Coordinates of C-alpha atoms in Angstrom, one line a residue:
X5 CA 97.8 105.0 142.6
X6 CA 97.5 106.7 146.1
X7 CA 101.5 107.0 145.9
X8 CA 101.2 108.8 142.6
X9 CA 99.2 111.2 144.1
X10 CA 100.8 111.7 147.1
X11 CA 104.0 112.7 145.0
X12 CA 102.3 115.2 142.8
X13 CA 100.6 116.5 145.9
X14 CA 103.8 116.9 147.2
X15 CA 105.6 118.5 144.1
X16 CA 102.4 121.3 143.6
X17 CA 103.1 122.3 147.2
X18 CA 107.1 123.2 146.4
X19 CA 105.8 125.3 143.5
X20 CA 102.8 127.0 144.9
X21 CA 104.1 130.1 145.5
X22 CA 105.8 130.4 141.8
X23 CA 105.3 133.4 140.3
X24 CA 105.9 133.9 136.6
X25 CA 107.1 137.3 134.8
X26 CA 110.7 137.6 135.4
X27 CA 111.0 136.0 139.0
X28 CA 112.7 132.7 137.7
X29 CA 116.1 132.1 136.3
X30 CA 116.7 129.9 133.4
X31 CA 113.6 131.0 131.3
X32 CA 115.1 129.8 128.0
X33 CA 113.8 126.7 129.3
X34 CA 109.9 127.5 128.5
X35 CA 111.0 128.7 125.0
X36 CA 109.7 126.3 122.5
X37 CA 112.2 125.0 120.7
X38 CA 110.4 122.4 118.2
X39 CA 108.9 123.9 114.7
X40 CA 106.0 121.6 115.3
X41 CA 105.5 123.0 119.1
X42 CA 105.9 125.9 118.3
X43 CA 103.3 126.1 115.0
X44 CA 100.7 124.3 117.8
X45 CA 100.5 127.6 120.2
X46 CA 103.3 126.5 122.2
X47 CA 103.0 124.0 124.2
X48 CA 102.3 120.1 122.8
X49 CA 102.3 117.8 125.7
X50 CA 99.9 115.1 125.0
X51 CA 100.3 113.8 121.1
X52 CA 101.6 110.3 120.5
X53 CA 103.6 109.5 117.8
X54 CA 107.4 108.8 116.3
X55 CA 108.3 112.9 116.9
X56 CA 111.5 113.1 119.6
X57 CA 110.9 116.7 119.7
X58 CA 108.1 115.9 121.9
X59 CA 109.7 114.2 124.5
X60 CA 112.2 116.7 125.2
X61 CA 109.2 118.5 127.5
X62 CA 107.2 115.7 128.0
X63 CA 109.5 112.2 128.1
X64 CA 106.5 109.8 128.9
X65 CA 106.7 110.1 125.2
X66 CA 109.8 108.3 124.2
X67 CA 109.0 105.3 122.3
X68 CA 110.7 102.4 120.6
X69 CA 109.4 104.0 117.2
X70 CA 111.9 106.9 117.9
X71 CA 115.0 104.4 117.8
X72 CA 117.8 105.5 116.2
X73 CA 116.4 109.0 115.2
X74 CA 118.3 113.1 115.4
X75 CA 116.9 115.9 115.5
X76 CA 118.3 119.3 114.8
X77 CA 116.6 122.2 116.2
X78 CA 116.7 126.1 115.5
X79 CA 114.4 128.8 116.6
X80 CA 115.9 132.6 114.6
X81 CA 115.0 134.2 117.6
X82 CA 114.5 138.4 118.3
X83 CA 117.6 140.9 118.7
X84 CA 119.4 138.3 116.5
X85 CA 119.4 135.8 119.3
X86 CA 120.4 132.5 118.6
X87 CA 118.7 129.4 120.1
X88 CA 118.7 125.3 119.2
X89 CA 118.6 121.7 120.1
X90 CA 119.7 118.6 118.7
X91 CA 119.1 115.2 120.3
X92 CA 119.3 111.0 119.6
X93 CA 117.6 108.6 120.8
X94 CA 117.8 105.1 121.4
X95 CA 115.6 102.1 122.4
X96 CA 116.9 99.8 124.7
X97 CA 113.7 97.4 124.7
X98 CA 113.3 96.5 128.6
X99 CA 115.6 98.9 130.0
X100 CA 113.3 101.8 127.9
X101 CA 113.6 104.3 125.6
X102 CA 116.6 106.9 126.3
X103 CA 117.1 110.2 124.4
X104 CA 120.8 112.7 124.8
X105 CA 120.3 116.5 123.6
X106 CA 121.5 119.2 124.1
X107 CA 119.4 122.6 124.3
X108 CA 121.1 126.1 124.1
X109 CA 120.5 129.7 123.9
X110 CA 122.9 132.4 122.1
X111 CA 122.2 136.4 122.6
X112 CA 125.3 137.0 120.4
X113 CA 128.0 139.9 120.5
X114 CA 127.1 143.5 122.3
X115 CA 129.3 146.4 122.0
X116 CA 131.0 147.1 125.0
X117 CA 131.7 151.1 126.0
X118 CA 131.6 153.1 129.5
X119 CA 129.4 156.0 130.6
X120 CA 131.7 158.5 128.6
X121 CA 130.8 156.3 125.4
X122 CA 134.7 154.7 125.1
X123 CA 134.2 151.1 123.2
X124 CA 136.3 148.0 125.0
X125 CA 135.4 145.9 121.9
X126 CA 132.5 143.2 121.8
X127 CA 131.4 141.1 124.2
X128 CA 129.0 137.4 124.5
X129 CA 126.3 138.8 126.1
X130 CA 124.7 135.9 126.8
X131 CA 124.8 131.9 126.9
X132 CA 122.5 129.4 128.3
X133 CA 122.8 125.4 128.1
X134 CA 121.0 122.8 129.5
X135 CA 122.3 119.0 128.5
X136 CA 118.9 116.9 128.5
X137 CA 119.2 113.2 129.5
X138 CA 115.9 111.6 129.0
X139 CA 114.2 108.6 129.7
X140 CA 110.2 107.0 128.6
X141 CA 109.1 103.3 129.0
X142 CA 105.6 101.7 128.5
X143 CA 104.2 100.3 131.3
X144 CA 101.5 98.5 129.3
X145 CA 100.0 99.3 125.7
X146 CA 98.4 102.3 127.5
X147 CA 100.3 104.0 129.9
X148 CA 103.7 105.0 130.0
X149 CA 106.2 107.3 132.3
X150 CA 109.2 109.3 132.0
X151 CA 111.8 112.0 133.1
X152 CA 114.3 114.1 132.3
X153 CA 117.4 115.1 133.7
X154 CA 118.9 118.6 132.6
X155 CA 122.0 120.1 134.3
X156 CA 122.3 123.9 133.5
X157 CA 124.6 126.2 133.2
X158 CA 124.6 130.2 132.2
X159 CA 127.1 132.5 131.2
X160 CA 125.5 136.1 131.5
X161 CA 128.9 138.6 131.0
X162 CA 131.0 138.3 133.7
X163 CA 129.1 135.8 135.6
X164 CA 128.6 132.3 135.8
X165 CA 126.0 130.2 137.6
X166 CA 124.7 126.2 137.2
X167 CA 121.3 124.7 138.1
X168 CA 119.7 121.2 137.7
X169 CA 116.2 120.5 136.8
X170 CA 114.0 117.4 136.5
X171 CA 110.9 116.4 134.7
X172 CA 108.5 113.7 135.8
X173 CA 105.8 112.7 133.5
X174 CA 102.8 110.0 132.8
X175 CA 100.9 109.5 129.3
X176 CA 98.3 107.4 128.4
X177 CA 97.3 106.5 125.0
X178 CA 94.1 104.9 123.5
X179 CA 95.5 104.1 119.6
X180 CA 92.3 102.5 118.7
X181 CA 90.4 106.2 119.8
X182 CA 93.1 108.2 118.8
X183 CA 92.8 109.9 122.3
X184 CA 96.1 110.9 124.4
X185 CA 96.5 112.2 127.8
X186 CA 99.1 113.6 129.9
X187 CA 100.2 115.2 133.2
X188 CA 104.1 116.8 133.3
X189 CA 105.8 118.1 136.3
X190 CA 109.0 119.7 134.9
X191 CA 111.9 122.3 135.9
X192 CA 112.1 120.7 139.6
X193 CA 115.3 121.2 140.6
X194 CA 117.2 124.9 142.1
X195 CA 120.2 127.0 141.1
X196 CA 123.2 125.5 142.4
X197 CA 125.2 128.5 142.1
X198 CA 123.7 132.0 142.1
X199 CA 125.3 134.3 139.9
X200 CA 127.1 136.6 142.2
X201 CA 128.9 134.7 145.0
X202 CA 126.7 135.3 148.5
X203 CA 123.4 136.0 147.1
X204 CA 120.2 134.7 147.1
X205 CA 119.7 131.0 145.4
X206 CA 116.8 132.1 142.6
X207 CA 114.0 130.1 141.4
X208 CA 113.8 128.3 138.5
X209 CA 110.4 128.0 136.4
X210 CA 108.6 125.3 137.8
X211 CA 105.5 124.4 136.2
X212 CA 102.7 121.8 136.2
X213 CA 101.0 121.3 132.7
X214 CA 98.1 118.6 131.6
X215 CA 97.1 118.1 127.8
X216 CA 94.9 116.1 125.9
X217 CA 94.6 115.2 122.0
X218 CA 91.7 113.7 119.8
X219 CA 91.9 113.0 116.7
X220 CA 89.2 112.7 114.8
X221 CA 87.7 109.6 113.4
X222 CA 86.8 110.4 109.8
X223 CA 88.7 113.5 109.5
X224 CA 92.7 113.8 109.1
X225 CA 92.7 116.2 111.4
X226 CA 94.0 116.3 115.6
X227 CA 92.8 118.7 118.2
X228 CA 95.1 119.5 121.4
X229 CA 94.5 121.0 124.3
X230 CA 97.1 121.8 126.9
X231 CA 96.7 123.6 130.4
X232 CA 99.8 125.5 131.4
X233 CA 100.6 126.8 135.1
X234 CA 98.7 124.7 136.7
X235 CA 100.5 125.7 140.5
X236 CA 99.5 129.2 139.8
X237 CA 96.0 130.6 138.8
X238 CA 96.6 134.4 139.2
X239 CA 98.4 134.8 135.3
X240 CA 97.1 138.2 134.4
X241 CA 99.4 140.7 134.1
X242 CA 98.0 144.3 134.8
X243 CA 100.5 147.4 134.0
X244 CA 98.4 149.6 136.2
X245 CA 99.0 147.0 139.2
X246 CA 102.1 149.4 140.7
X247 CA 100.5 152.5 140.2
X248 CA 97.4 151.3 142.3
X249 CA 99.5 149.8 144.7
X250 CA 101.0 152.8 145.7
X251 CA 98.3 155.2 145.3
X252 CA 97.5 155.5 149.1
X253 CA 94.5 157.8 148.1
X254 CA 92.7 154.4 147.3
X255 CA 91.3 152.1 149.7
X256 CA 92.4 147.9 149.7
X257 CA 89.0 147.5 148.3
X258 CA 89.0 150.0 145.2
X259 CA 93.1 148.4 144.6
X260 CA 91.3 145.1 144.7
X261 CA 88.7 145.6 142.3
X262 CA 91.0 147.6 139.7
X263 CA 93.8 144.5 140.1
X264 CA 90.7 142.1 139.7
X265 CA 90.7 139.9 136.3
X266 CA 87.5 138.2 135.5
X267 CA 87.5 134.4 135.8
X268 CA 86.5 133.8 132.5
X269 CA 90.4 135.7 131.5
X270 CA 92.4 133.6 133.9
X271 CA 91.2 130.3 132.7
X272 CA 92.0 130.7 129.1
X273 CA 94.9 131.9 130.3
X274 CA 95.9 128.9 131.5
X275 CA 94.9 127.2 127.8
X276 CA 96.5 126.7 124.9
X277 CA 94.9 125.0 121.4
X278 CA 97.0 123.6 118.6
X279 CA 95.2 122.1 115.3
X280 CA 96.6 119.3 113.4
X281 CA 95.9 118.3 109.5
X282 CA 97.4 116.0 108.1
X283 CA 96.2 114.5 104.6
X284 CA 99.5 112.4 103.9
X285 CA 102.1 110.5 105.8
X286 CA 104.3 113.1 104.1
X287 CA 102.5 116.9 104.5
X288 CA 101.0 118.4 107.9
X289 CA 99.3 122.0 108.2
X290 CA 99.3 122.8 112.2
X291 CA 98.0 126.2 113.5
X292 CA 97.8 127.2 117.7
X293 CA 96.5 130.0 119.7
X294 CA 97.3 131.5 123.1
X295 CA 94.8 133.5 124.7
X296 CA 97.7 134.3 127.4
X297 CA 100.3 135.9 124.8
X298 CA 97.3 138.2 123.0
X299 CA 95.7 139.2 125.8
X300 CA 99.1 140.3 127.4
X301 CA 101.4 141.1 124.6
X302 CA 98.7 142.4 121.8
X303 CA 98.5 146.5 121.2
X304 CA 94.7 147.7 122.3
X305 CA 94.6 149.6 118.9
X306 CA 96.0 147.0 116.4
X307 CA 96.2 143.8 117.8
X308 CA 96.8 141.5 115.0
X309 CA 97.8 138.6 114.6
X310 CA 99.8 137.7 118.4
X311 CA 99.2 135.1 120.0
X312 CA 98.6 133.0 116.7
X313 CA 100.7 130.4 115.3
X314 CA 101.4 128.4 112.4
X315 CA 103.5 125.9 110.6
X316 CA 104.2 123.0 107.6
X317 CA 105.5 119.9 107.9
X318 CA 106.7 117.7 105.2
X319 CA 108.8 114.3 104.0
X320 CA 111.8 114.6 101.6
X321 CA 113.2 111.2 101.7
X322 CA 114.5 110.0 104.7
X323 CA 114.0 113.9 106.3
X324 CA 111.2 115.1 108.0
X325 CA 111.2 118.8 108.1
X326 CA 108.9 121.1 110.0
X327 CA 108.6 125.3 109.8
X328 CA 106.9 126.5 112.7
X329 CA 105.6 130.8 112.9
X330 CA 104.6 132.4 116.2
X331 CA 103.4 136.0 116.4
X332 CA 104.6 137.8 119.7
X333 CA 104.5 141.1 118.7
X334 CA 104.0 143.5 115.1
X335 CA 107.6 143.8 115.0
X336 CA 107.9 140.3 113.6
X337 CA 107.2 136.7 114.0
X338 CA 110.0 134.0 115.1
X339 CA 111.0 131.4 112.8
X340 CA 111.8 127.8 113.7
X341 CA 113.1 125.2 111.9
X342 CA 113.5 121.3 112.6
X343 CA 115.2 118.4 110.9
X344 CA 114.7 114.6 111.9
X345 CA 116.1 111.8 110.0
X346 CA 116.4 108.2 111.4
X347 CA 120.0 106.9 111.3
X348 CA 118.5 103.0 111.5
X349 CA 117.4 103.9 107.9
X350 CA 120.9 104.4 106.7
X351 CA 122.1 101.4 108.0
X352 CA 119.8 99.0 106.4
X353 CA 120.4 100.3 103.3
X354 CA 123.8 99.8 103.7
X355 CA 123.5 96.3 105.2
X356 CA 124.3 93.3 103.4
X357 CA 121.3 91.7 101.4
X358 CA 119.7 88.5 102.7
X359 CA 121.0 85.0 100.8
X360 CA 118.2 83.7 98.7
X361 CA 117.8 80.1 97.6
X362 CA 119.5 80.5 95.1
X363 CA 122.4 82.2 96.0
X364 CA 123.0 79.7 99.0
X365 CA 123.0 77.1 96.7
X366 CA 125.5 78.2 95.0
X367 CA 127.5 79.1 98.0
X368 CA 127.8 75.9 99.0
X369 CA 128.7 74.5 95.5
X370 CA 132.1 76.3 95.9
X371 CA 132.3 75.4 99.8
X372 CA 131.6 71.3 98.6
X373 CA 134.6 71.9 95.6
X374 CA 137.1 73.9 97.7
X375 CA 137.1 70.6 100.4
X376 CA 137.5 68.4 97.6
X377 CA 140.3 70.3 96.5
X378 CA 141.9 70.1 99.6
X379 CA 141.7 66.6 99.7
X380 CA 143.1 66.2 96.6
X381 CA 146.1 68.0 97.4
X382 CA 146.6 66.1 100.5

């Protein structure tokens, strides 16, 4: 235990001085990806069931009940930006659980033209990959750890550049309470190759998250709670903070006291809830919120709906589909859309079916008069 600690310890002192707002590279990484994430405010680390999509932020979650199932990811995404994931997974008993995705980002085709307003055509603006290798295994019927490995690479224009990121994570699970906890370390890793040959290495988003989920006895219904940016407690963003900065008619203490953000702000800042109904092993109603995203993208005159969420989840068959809603801004919500299926399923049906009594009987009623053929003849 004292080595577990030690290692975190160590892994919030690399990220304490992250900073969050456009300092980091990579940010298609924090974009949530998964309907069902995305309909729970954002950021599910710390439910514990058969969903892979889970695991591809927080793989303490892989479990043998994910065997054999794919998942197709796809977020419709503002200025016709394109972004998905697909994964598999597989269970390999002692050796763990394993899952292979890949996650991606798409900004689509700009038109190209010079400072005299001459078009060149269109060009891929941008496109961002990151190829997830993950890994979960139970260490008893409580606890379980994981990682994941993700080598990146980003195509911005003209210029390249390639990163790798880890995450390291830790679950446990009381089935019996219905209670879930986790802790997830993830995006450790650096940019292997800036952008433009000779500059500055840049950050990626590193982050340090804890979540819990209950759900409740008598009720179909699962409550989450998940703490985001844990290496970092100043979150608010102020649009005055420049201004004050560099009005030199103010004193440190009056740019201190306009910059200031109470403490009750900054903590739910930090929070995100997600809601969870399910009546049937077949329908789900989920809804989120994040304080963060209203208090920082929300109008002051009509604020809304942002920083809400929503989403359905449903059964057809052997598909489990989920539609997930989040509200970032009046122009428009973003739309995501996830398909699992278990290919184990397909097999079985397709398998052979089992010899009854009956049938072995008679199986071995034609093997007894085939060899007394063949005696016969001989």
């Amino acid at each position: 235990m004292k080595k577990i600690i030690v290692v975190f310890l160590v892994l919030i002192s690399l990220g304490a001085n992250a900073q969050i707002g456009g300092t980091n590279t990579y940010e298609f990484l924090n974009i949530p990806i998964s309907a069902r994430v995305a309909a729970l405010g954002g950021s599910v680390i710390a439910v514990h069931d058969n969903d892979p999509t889970l695991s591809f932020t927080n793989p303490s979650l892989l479990n043998k009940e994910m065997n054999g199932m794919l998942t197709f990811s796809y977020l419709n995404y503002f200025a016709d930006i394109n972004h998905g994931f697909f994964s598999y997974v597989k269970d390999f008993k002692k050796a763990g659980t394993f899952s292979l995705g890949m996650k991606y980002l798409n900004g689509g085709t700009v038109l190209e033209t010079d400072e005299g307003g001459n078009e060149f055509g269109n060009f891929s603006m941008a496109s961002e990959y990151a190829f997830v290798i993950g890994w979960g295994k139970n260490i008893d019927s409580s606890f379980s750890v994981g990682a994941n490995l993700k080598p990146i690479y980003s195509n911005l224009f003209t210029y390249n550049s390639a990163g790798i990121a880890m995450d390291f994570s830790a679950t446990y699970y009381n089935k019996q309470k219905g209670f879930t906890a986790s802790m997830l370390v993830k995006n450790v890793g650096a940019q292997l190759s800036p952008y433009v040959e000779g500059r500055d290495k840049e950050p990626i988003p590193f982050e340090i998250q804890a979540g819990i989920s209950q759900k409740l006895k008598h009720v179909p219904f699962r409550l989450s709670v998940d703490l985001v940016q844990l290496q970092n407690w100043n979150l608010a963003y102020n649009d005055s903070v420049v201004a004050t900065n560099n009005n030199s008619n103010l004193t440190d203490e009056d740019k201190a006291e306009r910059n200031k953000t109470s403490f009750l702000s900054e903590t739910f800042r930090h929070m995100v809830f997600g809601g969870e109904f399910v009546p049937s092993k077949s329908f789900m109603i989920r809804f989120g919120f994040s304080y963060k995203r209203r208090a920082e993208l929300a109008h002051d005159v009509a604020p809304g709906l942002i920083g809400l969420s929503w989403g359905l989840g449903f059964r057809i068959k052997k598909f489990h589909i989920s539609y997930g809603s989040a509200k970032y801004h009046l122009a428009g919500p973003s739309n995501h859309f996830t398909v699992t299926t278990n290919l184990s399923e397909y097999y079985r049906k397709g398998a052979a079916p089992k010899p009854t009594k009956e049938r072995k009987v008679k199986k071995n009623k034609k093997t007894k008069e085939k060899k007394e053929k063949k005696k016969d003849k001989e």
